[in-house]
């Protein structure tokens, strides 16, 4: 996804890191880059809001069930695959 406007951080880079951002797994520098980008890019902000809502919904309904260790990597791989298909 790209909004068509130039940014210091590319839209794809931001969206690739959005779940790590939501999980608090990024360096301080990456957090700042993503915050700046989301402040100036409404399409990425909308995607961030959607991802945040999905994460909250999953946590609400599945928070107490044990999760297989490799599930997160499988989900992220599938998201990346769908994004690549949509970009083509």
mmCIF file with all atom_site columns, N, CA and C in Angstrom, residues 3-5 9 16-17 27 30 40 67 74 86:
data_model
loop_
_atom_site.group_PDB
_atom_site.id
_atom_site.type_symbol
_atom_site.label_atom_id
_atom_site.label_alt_id
_atom_site.label_comp_id
_atom_site.label_asym_id
_atom_site.label_entity_id
_atom_site.label_seq_id
_atom_site.pdbx_PDB_ins_code
_atom_site.Cartn_x
_atom_site.Cartn_y
_atom_site.Cartn_z
_atom_site.occupancy
_atom_site.B_iso_or_equiv
_atom_site.pdbx_formal_charge
_atom_site.auth_seq_id
_atom_site.auth_comp_id
_atom_site.auth_asym_id
_atom_site.auth_atom_id
_atom_site.pdbx_PDB_model_num
ATOM 1  N N  . UNK A 1 3  ? 0.206  5.659   -0.230 1.00 0.00 ? 3  UNK A N  1
ATOM 2  C CA . UNK A 1 3  ? -0.752 6.743   -0.399 1.00 0.00 ? 3  UNK A CA 1
ATOM 3  C C  . UNK A 1 3  ? -0.385 7.621   -1.584 1.00 0.00 ? 3  UNK A C  1
ATOM 4  N N  . UNK A 1 4  ? 0.782  7.387   -2.157 1.00 0.00 ? 4  UNK A N  1
ATOM 5  C CA . UNK A 1 4  ? 1.215  8.177   -3.300 1.00 0.00 ? 4  UNK A CA 1
ATOM 6  C C  . UNK A 1 4  ? 2.028  9.397   -2.919 1.00 0.00 ? 4  UNK A C  1
ATOM 7  N N  . UNK A 1 5  ? 2.107  9.696   -1.649 1.00 0.00 ? 5  UNK A N  1
ATOM 8  C CA . UNK A 1 5  ? 2.886  10.842  -1.184 1.00 0.00 ? 5  UNK A CA 1
ATOM 9  C C  . UNK A 1 5  ? 4.247  10.371  -0.684 1.00 0.00 ? 5  UNK A C  1
ATOM 10 N N  . UNK A 1 9  ? 9.713  7.403   5.690  1.00 0.00 ? 9  UNK A N  1
ATOM 11 C CA . UNK A 1 9  ? 9.598  5.956   5.847  1.00 0.00 ? 9  UNK A CA 1
ATOM 12 C C  . UNK A 1 9  ? 8.522  5.463   4.901  1.00 0.00 ? 9  UNK A C  1
ATOM 13 N N  . UNK A 1 16 ? 4.598  -3.262  7.473  1.00 0.00 ? 16 UNK A N  1
ATOM 14 C CA . UNK A 1 16 ? 5.281  -4.509  7.839  1.00 0.00 ? 16 UNK A CA 1
ATOM 15 C C  . UNK A 1 16 ? 5.610  -4.560  9.326  1.00 0.00 ? 16 UNK A C  1
ATOM 16 N N  . UNK A 1 17 ? 5.754  -3.383  9.946  1.00 0.00 ? 17 UNK A N  1
ATOM 17 C CA . UNK A 1 17 ? 6.138  -3.318  11.350 1.00 0.00 ? 17 UNK A CA 1
ATOM 18 C C  . UNK A 1 17 ? 4.975  -3.000  12.288 1.00 0.00 ? 17 UNK A C  1
ATOM 19 N N  . UNK A 1 27 ? 12.430 -0.783  18.432 1.00 0.00 ? 27 UNK A N  1
ATOM 20 C CA . UNK A 1 27 ? 13.375 0.143   19.059 1.00 0.00 ? 27 UNK A CA 1
ATOM 21 C C  . UNK A 1 27 ? 12.734 1.525   19.145 1.00 0.00 ? 27 UNK A C  1
ATOM 22 N N  . UNK A 1 30 ? 12.572 3.171   15.713 1.00 0.00 ? 30 UNK A N  1
ATOM 23 C CA . UNK A 1 30 ? 11.500 2.671   14.849 1.00 0.00 ? 30 UNK A CA 1
ATOM 24 C C  . UNK A 1 30 ? 10.141 3.197   15.292 1.00 0.00 ? 30 UNK A C  1
ATOM 25 N N  . UNK A 1 40 ? 1.214  11.602  9.352  1.00 0.00 ? 40 UNK A N  1
ATOM 26 C CA . UNK A 1 40 ? 1.121  12.276  8.055  1.00 0.00 ? 40 UNK A CA 1
ATOM 27 C C  . UNK A 1 40 ? 0.490  11.424  6.952  1.00 0.00 ? 40 UNK A C  1
ATOM 28 N N  . UNK A 1 67 ? -1.815 -20.532 23.050 1.00 0.00 ? 67 UNK A N  1
ATOM 29 C CA . UNK A 1 67 ? -1.564 -20.303 21.628 1.00 0.00 ? 67 UNK A CA 1
ATOM 30 C C  . UNK A 1 67 ? -0.315 -21.065 21.221 1.00 0.00 ? 67 UNK A C  1
ATOM 31 N N  . UNK A 1 74 ? 3.161  -17.655 11.582 1.00 0.00 ? 74 UNK A N  1
ATOM 32 C CA . UNK A 1 74 ? 2.300  -18.105 10.482 1.00 0.00 ? 74 UNK A CA 1
ATOM 33 C C  . UNK A 1 74 ? 1.311  -17.021 10.070 1.00 0.00 ? 74 UNK A C  1
ATOM 34 N N  . UNK A 1 86 ? -1.954 -8.421  -3.202 1.00 0.00 ? 86 UNK A N  1
ATOM 35 C CA . UNK A 1 86 ? -2.733 -7.217  -3.459 1.00 0.00 ? 86 UNK A CA 1
ATOM 36 C C  . UNK A 1 86 ? -1.903 -6.129  -4.147 1.00 0.00 ? 86 UNK A C  1
#
